Coordinates of C-alpha atoms and ligand atoms in Angstrom, one line a residue:
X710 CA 24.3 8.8 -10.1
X711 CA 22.8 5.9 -11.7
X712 CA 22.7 2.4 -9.7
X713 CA 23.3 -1.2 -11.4
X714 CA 20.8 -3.0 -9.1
X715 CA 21.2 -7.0 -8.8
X716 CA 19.1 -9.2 -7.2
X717 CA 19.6 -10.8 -3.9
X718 CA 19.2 -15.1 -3.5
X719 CA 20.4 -16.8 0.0
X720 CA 22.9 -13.8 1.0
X721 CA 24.3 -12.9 -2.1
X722 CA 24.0 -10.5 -5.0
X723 CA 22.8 -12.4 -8.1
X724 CA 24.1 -9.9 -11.2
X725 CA 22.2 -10.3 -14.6
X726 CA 22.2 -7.5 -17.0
X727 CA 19.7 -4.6 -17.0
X728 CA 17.1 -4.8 -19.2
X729 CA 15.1 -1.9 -17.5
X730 CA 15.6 1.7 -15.6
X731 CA 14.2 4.2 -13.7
X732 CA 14.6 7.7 -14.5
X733 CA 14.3 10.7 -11.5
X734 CA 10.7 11.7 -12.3
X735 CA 11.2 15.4 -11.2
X736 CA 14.3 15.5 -13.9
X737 CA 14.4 12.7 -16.7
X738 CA 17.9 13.2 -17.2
X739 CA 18.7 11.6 -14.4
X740 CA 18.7 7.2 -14.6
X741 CA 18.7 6.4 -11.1
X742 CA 18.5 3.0 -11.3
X743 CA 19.5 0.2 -13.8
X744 CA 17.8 -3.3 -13.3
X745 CA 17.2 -6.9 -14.8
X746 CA 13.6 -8.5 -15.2
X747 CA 14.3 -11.8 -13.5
X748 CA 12.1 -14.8 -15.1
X749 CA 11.7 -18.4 -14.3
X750 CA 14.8 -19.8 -13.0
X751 CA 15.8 -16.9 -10.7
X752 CA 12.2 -17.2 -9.5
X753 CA 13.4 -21.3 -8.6
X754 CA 16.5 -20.5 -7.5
X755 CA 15.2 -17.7 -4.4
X756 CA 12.1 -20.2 -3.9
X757 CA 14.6 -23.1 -3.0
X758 CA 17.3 -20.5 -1.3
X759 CA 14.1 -19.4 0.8
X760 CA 12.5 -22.9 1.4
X761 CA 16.2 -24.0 2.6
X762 CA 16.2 -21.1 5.2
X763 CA 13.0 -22.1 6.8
X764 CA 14.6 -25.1 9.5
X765 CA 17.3 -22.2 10.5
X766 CA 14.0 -19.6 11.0
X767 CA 11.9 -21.8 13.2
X768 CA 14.8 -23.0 15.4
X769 CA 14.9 -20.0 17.4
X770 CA 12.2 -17.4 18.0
X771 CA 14.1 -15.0 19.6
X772 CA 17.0 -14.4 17.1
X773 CA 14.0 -13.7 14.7
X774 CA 12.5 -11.1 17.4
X775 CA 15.9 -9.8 17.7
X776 CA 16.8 -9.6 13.9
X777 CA 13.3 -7.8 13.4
X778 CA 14.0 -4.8 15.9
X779 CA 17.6 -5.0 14.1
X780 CA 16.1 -3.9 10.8
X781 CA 13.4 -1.1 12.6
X782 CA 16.1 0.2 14.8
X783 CA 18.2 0.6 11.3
X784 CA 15.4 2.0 9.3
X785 CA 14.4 4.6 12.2
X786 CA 18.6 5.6 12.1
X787 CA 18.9 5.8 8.3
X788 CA 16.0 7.2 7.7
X789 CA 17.0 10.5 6.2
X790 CA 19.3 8.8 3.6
X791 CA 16.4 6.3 2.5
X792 CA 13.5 9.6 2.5
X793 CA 15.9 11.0 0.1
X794 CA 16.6 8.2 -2.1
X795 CA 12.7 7.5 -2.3
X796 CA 12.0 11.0 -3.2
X797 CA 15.1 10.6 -6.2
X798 CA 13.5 7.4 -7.4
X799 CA 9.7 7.9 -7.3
X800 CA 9.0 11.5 -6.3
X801 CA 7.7 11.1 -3.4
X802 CA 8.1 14.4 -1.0
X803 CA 11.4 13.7 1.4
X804 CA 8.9 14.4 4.2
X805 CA 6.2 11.8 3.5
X806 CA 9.0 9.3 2.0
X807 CA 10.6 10.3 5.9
X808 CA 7.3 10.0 7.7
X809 CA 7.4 6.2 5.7
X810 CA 10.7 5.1 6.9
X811 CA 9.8 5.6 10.3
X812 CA 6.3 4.0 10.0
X813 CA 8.3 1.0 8.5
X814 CA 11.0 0.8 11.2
X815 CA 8.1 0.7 13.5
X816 CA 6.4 -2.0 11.7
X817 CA 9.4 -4.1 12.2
X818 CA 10.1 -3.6 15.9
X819 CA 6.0 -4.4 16.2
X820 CA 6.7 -7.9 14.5
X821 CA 9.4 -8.5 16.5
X822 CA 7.3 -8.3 19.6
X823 CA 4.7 -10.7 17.7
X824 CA 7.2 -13.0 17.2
X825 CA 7.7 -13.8 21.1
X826 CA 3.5 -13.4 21.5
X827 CA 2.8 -16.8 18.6
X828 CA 0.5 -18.5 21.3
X829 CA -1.2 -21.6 20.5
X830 CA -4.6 -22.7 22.3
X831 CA -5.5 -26.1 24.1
X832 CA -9.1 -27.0 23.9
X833 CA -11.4 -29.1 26.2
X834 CA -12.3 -32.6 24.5
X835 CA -15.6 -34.0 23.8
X836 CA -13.6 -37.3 24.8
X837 CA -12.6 -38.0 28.2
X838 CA -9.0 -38.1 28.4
X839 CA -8.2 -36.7 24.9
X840 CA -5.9 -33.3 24.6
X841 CA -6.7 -31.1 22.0
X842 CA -4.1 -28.7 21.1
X843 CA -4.0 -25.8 18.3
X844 CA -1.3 -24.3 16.5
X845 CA -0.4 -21.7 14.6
X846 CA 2.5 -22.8 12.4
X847 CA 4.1 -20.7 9.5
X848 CA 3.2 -21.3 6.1
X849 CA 6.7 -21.8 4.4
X850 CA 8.0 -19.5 1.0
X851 CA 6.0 -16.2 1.0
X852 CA 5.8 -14.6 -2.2
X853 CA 6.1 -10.4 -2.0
X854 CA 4.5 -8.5 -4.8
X855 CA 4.4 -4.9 -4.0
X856 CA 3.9 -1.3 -6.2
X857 CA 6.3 1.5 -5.6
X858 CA 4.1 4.2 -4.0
X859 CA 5.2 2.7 -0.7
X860 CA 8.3 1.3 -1.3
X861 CA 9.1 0.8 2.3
X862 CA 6.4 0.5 4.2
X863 CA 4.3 -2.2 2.2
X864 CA 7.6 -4.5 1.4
X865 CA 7.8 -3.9 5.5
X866 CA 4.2 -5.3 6.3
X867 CA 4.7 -8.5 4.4
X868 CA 8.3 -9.3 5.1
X869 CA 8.0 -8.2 8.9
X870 CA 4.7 -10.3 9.8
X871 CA 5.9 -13.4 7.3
X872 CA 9.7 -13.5 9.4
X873 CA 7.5 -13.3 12.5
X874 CA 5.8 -16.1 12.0
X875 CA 8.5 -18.0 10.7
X876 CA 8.2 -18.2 7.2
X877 CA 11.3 -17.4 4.4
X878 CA 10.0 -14.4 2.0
X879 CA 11.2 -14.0 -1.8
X880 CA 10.1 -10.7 -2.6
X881 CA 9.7 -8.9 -6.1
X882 CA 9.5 -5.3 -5.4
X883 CA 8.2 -2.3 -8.2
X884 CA 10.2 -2.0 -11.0
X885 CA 9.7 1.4 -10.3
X886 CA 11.4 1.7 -7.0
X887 CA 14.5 -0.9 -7.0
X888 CA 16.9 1.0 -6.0
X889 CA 14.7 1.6 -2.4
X890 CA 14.1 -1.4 -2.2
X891 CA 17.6 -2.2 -2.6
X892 CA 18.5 -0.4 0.9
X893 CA 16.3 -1.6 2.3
X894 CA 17.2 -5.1 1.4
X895 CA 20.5 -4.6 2.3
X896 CA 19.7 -3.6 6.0
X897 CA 17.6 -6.9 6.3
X898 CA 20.8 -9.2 4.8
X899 CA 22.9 -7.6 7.8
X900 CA 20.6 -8.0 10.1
X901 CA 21.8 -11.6 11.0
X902 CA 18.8 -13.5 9.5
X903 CA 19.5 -17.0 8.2
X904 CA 21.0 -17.1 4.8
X905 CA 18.0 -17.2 2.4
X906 CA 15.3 -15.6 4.7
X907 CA 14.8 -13.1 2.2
X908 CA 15.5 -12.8 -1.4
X909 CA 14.7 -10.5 -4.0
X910 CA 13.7 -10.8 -7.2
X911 CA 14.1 -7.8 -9.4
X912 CA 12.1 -7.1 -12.1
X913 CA 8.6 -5.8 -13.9
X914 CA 5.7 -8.6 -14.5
X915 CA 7.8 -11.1 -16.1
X916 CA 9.4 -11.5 -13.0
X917 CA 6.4 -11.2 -10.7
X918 CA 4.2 -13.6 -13.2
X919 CA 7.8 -16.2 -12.8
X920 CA 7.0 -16.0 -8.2
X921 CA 3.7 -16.5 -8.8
X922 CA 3.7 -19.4 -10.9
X923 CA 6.7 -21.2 -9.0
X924 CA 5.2 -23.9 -7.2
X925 CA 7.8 -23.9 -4.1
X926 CA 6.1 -20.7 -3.9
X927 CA 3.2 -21.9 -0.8
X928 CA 1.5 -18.6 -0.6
X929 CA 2.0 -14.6 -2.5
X930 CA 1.0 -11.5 -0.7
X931 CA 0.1 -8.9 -3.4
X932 CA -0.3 -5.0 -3.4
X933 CA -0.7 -3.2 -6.9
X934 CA -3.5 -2.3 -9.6
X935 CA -6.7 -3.9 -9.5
X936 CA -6.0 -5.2 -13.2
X937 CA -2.3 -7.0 -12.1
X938 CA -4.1 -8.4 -8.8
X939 CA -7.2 -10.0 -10.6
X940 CA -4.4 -11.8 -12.4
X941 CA -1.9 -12.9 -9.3
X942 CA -5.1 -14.0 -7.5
X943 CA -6.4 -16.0 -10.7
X944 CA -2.9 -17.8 -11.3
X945 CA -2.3 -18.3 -7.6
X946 CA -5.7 -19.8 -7.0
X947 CA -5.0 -22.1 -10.5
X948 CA -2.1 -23.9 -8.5
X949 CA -4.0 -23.7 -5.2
X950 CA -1.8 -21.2 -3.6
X951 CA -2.5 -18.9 -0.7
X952 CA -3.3 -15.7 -2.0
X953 CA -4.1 -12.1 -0.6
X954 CA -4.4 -9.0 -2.1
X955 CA -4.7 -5.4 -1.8
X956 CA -5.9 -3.3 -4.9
X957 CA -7.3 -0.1 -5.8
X958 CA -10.0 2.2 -4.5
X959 CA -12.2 4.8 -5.6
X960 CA -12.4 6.5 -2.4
X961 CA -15.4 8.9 -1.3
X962 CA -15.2 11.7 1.3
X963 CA -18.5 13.2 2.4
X964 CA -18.8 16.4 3.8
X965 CA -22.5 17.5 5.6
X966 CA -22.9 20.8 6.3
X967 CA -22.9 20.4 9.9
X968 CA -19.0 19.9 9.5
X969 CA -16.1 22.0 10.1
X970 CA -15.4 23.1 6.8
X971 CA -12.3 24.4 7.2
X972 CA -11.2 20.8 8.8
X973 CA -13.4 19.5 5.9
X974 CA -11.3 21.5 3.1
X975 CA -8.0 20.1 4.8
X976 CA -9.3 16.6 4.8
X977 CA -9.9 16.5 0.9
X978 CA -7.1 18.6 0.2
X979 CA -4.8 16.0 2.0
X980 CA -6.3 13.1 0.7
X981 CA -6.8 14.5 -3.1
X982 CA -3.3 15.5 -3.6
X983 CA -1.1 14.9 -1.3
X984 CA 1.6 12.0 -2.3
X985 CA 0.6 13.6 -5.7
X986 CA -2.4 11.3 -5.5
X987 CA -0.4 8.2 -5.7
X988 CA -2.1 6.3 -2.4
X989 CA -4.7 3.8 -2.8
X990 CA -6.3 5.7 0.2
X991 CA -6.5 9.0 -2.1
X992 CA -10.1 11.0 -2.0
X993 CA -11.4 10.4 -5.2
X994 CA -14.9 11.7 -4.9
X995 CA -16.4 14.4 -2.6
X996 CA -19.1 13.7 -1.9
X997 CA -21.0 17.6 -0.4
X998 CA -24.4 18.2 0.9
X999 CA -25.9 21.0 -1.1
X1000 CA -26.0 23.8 1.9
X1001 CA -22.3 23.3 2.1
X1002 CA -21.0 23.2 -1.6
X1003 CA -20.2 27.0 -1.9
X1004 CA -18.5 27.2 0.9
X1005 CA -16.5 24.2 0.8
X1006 CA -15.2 24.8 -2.7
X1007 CA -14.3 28.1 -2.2
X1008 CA -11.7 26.8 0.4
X1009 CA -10.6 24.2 -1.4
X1010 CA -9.5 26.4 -4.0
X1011 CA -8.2 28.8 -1.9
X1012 CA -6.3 25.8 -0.5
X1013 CA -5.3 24.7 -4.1
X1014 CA -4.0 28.2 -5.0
X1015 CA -1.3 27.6 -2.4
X1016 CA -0.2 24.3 -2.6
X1017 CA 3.0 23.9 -3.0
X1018 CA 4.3 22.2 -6.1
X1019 CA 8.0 20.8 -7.2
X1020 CA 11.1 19.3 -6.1
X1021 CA 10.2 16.6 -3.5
X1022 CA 13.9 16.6 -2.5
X1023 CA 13.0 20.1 -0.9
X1024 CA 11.6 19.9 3.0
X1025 CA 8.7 22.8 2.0
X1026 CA 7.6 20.7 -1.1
X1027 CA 3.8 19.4 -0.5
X1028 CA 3.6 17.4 -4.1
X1029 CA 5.8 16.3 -5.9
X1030 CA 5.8 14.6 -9.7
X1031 CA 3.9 11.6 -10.6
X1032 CA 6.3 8.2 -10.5
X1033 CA 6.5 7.9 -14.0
X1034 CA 6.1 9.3 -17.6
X1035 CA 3.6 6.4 -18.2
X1036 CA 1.8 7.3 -15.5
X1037 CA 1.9 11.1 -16.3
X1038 CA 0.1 10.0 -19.5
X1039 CA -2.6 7.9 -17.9
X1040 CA -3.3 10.5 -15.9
X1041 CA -3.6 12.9 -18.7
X1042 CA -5.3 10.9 -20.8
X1043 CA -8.6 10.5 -18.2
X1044 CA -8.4 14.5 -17.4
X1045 CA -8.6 14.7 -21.6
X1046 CA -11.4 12.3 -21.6
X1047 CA -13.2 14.2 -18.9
X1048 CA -12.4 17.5 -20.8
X1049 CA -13.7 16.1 -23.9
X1050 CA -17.2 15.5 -22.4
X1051 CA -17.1 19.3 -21.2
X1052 CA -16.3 18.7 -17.4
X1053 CA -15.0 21.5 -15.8
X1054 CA -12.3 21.8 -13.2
X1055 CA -10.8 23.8 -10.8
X1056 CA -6.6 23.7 -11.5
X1057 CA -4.4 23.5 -8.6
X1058 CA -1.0 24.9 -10.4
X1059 CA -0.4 28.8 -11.6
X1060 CA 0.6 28.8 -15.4
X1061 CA 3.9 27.1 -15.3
X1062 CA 3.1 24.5 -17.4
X1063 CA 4.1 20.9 -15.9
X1064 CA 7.7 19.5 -16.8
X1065 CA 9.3 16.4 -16.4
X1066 CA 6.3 13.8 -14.3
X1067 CA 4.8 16.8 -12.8
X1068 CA 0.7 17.0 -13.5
X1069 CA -1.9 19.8 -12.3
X1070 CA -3.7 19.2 -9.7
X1071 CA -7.2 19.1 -10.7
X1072 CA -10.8 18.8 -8.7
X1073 CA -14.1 18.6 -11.2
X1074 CA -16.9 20.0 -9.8
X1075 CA -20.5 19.4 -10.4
X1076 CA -20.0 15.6 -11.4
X1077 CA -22.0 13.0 -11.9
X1078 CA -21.9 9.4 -10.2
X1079 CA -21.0 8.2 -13.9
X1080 CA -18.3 10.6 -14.4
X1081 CA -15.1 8.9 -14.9
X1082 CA -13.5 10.3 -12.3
X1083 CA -16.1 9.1 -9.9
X1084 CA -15.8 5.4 -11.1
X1085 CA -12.4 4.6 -12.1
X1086 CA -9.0 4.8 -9.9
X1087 CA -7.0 7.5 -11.7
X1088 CA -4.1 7.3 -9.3
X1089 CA -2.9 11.0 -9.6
X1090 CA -3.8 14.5 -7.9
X1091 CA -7.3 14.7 -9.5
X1092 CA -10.7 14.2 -8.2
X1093 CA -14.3 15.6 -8.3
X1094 CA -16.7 17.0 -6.4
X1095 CA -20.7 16.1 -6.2
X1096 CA -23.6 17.6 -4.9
X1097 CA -25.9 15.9 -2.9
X1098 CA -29.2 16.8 -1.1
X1099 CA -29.0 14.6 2.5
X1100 CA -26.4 12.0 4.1
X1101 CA -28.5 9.3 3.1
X1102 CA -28.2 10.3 -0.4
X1103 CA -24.3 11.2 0.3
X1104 CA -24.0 7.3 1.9
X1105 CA -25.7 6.0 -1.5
X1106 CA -23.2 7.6 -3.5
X1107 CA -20.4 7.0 -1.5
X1108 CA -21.2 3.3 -1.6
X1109 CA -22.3 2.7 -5.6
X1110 CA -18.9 2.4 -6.7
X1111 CA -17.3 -1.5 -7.0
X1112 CA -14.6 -0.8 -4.9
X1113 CA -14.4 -0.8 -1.1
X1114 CA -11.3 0.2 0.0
X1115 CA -11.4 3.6 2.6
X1116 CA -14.2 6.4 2.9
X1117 CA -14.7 9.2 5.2
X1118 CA -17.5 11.7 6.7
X1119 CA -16.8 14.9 8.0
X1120 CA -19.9 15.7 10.5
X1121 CA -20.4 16.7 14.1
X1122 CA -23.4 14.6 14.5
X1123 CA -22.8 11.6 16.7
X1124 CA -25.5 10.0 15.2
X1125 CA -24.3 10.3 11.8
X1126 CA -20.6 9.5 12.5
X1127 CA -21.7 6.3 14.3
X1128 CA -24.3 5.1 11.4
X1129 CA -21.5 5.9 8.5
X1130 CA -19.1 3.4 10.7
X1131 CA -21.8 0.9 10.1
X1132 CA -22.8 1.4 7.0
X1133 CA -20.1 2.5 4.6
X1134 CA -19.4 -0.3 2.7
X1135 CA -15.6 -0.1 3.1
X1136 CA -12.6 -1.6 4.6
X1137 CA -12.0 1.3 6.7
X1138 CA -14.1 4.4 7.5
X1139 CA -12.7 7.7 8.6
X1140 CA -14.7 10.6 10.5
X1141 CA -13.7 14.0 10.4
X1142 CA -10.5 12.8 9.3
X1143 CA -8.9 12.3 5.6
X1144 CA -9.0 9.0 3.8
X1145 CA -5.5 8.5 4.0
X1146 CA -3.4 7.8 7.0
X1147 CA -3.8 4.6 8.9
X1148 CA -2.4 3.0 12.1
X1149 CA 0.7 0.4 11.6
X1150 CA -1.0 -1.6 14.2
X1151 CA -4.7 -2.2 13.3
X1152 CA -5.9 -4.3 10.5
X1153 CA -6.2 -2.9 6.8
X1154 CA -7.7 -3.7 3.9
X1155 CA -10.8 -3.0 1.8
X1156 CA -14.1 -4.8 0.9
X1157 CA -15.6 -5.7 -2.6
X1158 CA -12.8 -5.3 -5.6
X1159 CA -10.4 -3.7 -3.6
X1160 CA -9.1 -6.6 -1.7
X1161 CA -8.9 -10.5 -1.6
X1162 CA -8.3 -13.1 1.3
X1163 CA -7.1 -11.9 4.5
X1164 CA -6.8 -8.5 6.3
X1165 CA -2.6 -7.3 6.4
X1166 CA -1.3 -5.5 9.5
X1167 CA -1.6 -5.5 13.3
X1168 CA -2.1 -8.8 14.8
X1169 CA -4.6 -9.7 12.0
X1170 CA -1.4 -10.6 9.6
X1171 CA -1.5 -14.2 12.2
X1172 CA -4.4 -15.7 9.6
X1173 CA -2.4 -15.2 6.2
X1174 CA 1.2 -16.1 7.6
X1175 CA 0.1 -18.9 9.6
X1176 CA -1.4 -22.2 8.9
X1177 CA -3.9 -23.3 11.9
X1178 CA -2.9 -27.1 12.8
X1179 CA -5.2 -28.9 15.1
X1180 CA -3.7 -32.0 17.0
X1181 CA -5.6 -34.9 19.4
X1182 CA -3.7 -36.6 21.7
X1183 CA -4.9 -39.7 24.3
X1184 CA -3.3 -40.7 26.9
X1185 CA -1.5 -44.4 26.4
X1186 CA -3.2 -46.9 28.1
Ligands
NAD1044 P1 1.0 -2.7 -10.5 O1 -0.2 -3.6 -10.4 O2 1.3 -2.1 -11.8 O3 2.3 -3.4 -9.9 C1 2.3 -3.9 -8.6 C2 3.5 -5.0 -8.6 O4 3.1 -6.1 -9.4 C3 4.8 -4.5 -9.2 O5 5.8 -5.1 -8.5 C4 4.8 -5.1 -10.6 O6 6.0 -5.3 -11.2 C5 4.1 -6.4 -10.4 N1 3.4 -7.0 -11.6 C6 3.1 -6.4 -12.7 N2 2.4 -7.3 -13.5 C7 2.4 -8.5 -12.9 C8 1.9 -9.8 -13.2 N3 1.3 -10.0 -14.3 N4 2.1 -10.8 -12.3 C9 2.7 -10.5 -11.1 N5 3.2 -9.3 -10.7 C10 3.1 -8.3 -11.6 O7 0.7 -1.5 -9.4 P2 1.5 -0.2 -9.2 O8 1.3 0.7 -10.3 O9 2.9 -0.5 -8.8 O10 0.8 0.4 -7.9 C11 -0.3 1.2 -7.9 C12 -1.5 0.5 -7.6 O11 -1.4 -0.2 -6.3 C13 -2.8 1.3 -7.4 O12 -3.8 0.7 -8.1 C14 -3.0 1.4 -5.9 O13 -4.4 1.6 -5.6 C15 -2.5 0.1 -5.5 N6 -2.2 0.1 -4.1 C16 -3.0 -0.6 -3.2 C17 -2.8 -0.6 -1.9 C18 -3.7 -1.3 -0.9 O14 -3.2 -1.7 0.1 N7 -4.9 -1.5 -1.2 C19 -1.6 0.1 -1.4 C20 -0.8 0.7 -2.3 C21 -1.1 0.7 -3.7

């Protein structure tokens, strides 16, 4: 059953007629959602609703505490209704869309607790009988971007942090994944928020290029493609607008041959293609020291013989369908190119072709660091596979690539594990475990391309959604 989505400005539905759907991408009969592409002067209209909700926000830091763990106790309750909504919508598998709900809800009842822990500092003056106090105030409108492959979770680690800290949040979620977004927007309108708190702007880039450029817009918090985030950061930085964001990754797993292969195999299975590929933590590149490469392809294959393939409604499903036929064809257009140079690879499905947004899982073997595949994000169940001769060599490759997002090591040397924390040249390093898969509580983000401006997450969201005021004070004479 298809939805007719509207947007949402200060507590109200704001209809405008669809210009764009969303079709089930495990069966393209079905429209799930219909939905407008807001522009300019809904973009005004949710900046003002938003910048008129901020007095109401800041008067009272507990209602916001309470309001938060409103929205994670909801989101923990509903979350079997919202898994299977975000499997309909993007194909994601019901039990990672589940496992997402819950992450989310948890994410919330966290920012709640931050709310009642916004502590300021008082510093010792230079100058005798002079107070120095610090604050950390909010910033005023957020502005959400965010990409559908988390359609929960990453609207849920802006909005949560940004109400925290007492700032109003317009947010424009994926074109792709409205109609999640729309439940979940409609558990933070009941959640007894001031009227404008949050808005949403539905739409594609027209209406994310119309937040960005609105100046009652004071800062935009961005997750997507590295091509859409060079341009956010370049037309946010234009105005002099706050600006973080999270973008792509190229993500390389070693393995030495001192590791547990069979943990090793499960590692790169999980972070190749599970979520069909579709996380910006995904394994990209394995990265396998020579004495280990047999062995560890073999049960990789093995492992990709038996993966199981199709309708991510179903519990047993372990990938489902890329997000959209668009996508389908990017992705098929880099394995072609790959193909075309005479790249082998080992194929994950059995014959049945691949309907609808489904695509084969695919791992190249014997690549080079040049290899497409090795370079460029292709953000579907595909990677390769490289030989190398030590870990210093392994650490080399894993590093020459221009994006820094996640990279792990599989080992059971101490000493190696402790120098690849230090000196993988990423946002997050992972030992003997898969790429993907982080804490809702610790700071993420990645280094070179794949991020810009300040970490999201855990108690390190305080420097993005606040603004640091310093004030002196004498005493009068
Ligand atoms: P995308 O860049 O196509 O879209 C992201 C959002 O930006 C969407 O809401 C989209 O409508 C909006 N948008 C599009 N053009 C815009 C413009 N010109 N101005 C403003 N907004 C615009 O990304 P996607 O395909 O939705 O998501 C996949 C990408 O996101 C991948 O590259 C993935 O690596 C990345 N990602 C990164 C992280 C991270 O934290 N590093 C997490 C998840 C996804």
């Amino acid at each position: 059953m298809s939805q007719d989505l509207a947007c949402h400005i200060a507590g109200r539905r704001r209809e405008l007629a669809p210009s764009l759907e969303q079709r089930n991408p495990a069966d393209l009969d079905e429209v799930v959602a219909r939905l407008p592409d807001a522009g300019e002067d809904l973009a005004a209209e949710a900046a003002a609703a938003a910048a008129g909700a901020l007095g109401p926000l800041t008067a009272g830091v507990e209602a916001r505490a309470d309001a938060l763990d409103r929205i994670g106790d909801a989101l923990l309750e509903q979350r079997s209704a919202l898994a299977d909504l975000i499997a309909r919508e993007t194909g994601k598998t019901v039990g990672d869309a589940e496992g997402e709900v819950v992450r989310a809800g948890r994410l919330f009842r966290f920012f709640g607790g931050e709310a009642l822990r916004i502590v300021g500092e008082r510093f010792a003056s230079t100058r005798p009988g002079v107070t120095v106090e610090v604050s950390y105030d909010p910033v005023g409108v957020i502005g959400a971007i965010t990409p559908w492959n988390f359609p929960v979770a990453i609207p849920a680690w802006k909005i949560a942090p940004a109400l925290a800290y007492g700032n109003a949040v317009v947010w424009k979620p994926s074109e792709h994944a409205s109609a999640t977004a729309s439940a979940l927007m409609e558990i933070i309108a009941s959640a007894g928020l001031p009227e404008g708190a949050v808005n949403m702007l539905l739409g594609a880039r027209n209406a994310g290029e119309a937040l960005v450029a609105d100046p009652a817009i004071d800062a935009i918090s961005f997750t997507g493609s590295e091509t859409t985030g060079r341009s956010v950061i370049g037309a946010a930085t234009r105005r002099g607008a706050r600006v973080q964001a999270e973008m792509g990754g190229v993500n390389g797993l070693i393995v030495l041959a001192d590791a547990d292969l069979d943990a090793a195999a499960d590692g790169a299975i999980n972070g190749a293609f599970f979520a069909a590929g579709q996380r910006c933590t995904a394994t990209s590149r394995i990265i396998v020291e020579r004495a280990a490469a047999t062995a560890l392809t073999q049960r990789i294959e093995s492992r990709m013989a038996a993966l199981r393939i199709g309708d991510p409604r179903r519990r047993e499903t372990q990938i489902g369908p890329l997000v959209s036929p668009r996508q389908k064809a990017a992705v098929a257009a880099a394995t072609a190119a790959m193909r075309a140079e005479g790249r082998k690879a080992l194929d994950g499905r059995r014959g049945e072709g691949a309907p609808a947004c489904f695509v084969n899982p695919l791992l190249f073997t014997d690549m080079d660091p040049g290899d497409l595949v090795m370079r460029e994000e292709i953000f579907g169940p595909v990677a390769g596979l490289m030989v190398v001769d030590s870990y210093e060599e392994a650490l080399e490759a894993l590093n020459a690539v221009r994006f820094g997002l996640c990279g792990g090591l599989y080992t059971t040397s101490l000493a190696r594990a402790e120098h690849f924390k230090r000196h993988a040249r990423v946002g997050i390093a992972m030992v003997n475990l898969p790429t993907a898969g982080v804490d809702y509580h610790a700071p993420f983000g990645g280094l070179k391309a794949s991020s810009f401006g300040a970490r999201e997450q855990g108690r390190a969201a305080r420097e993005f959604y606040t603004v640091t005021r310093t004030a002196y004070q004498a005493a009068p004479r």
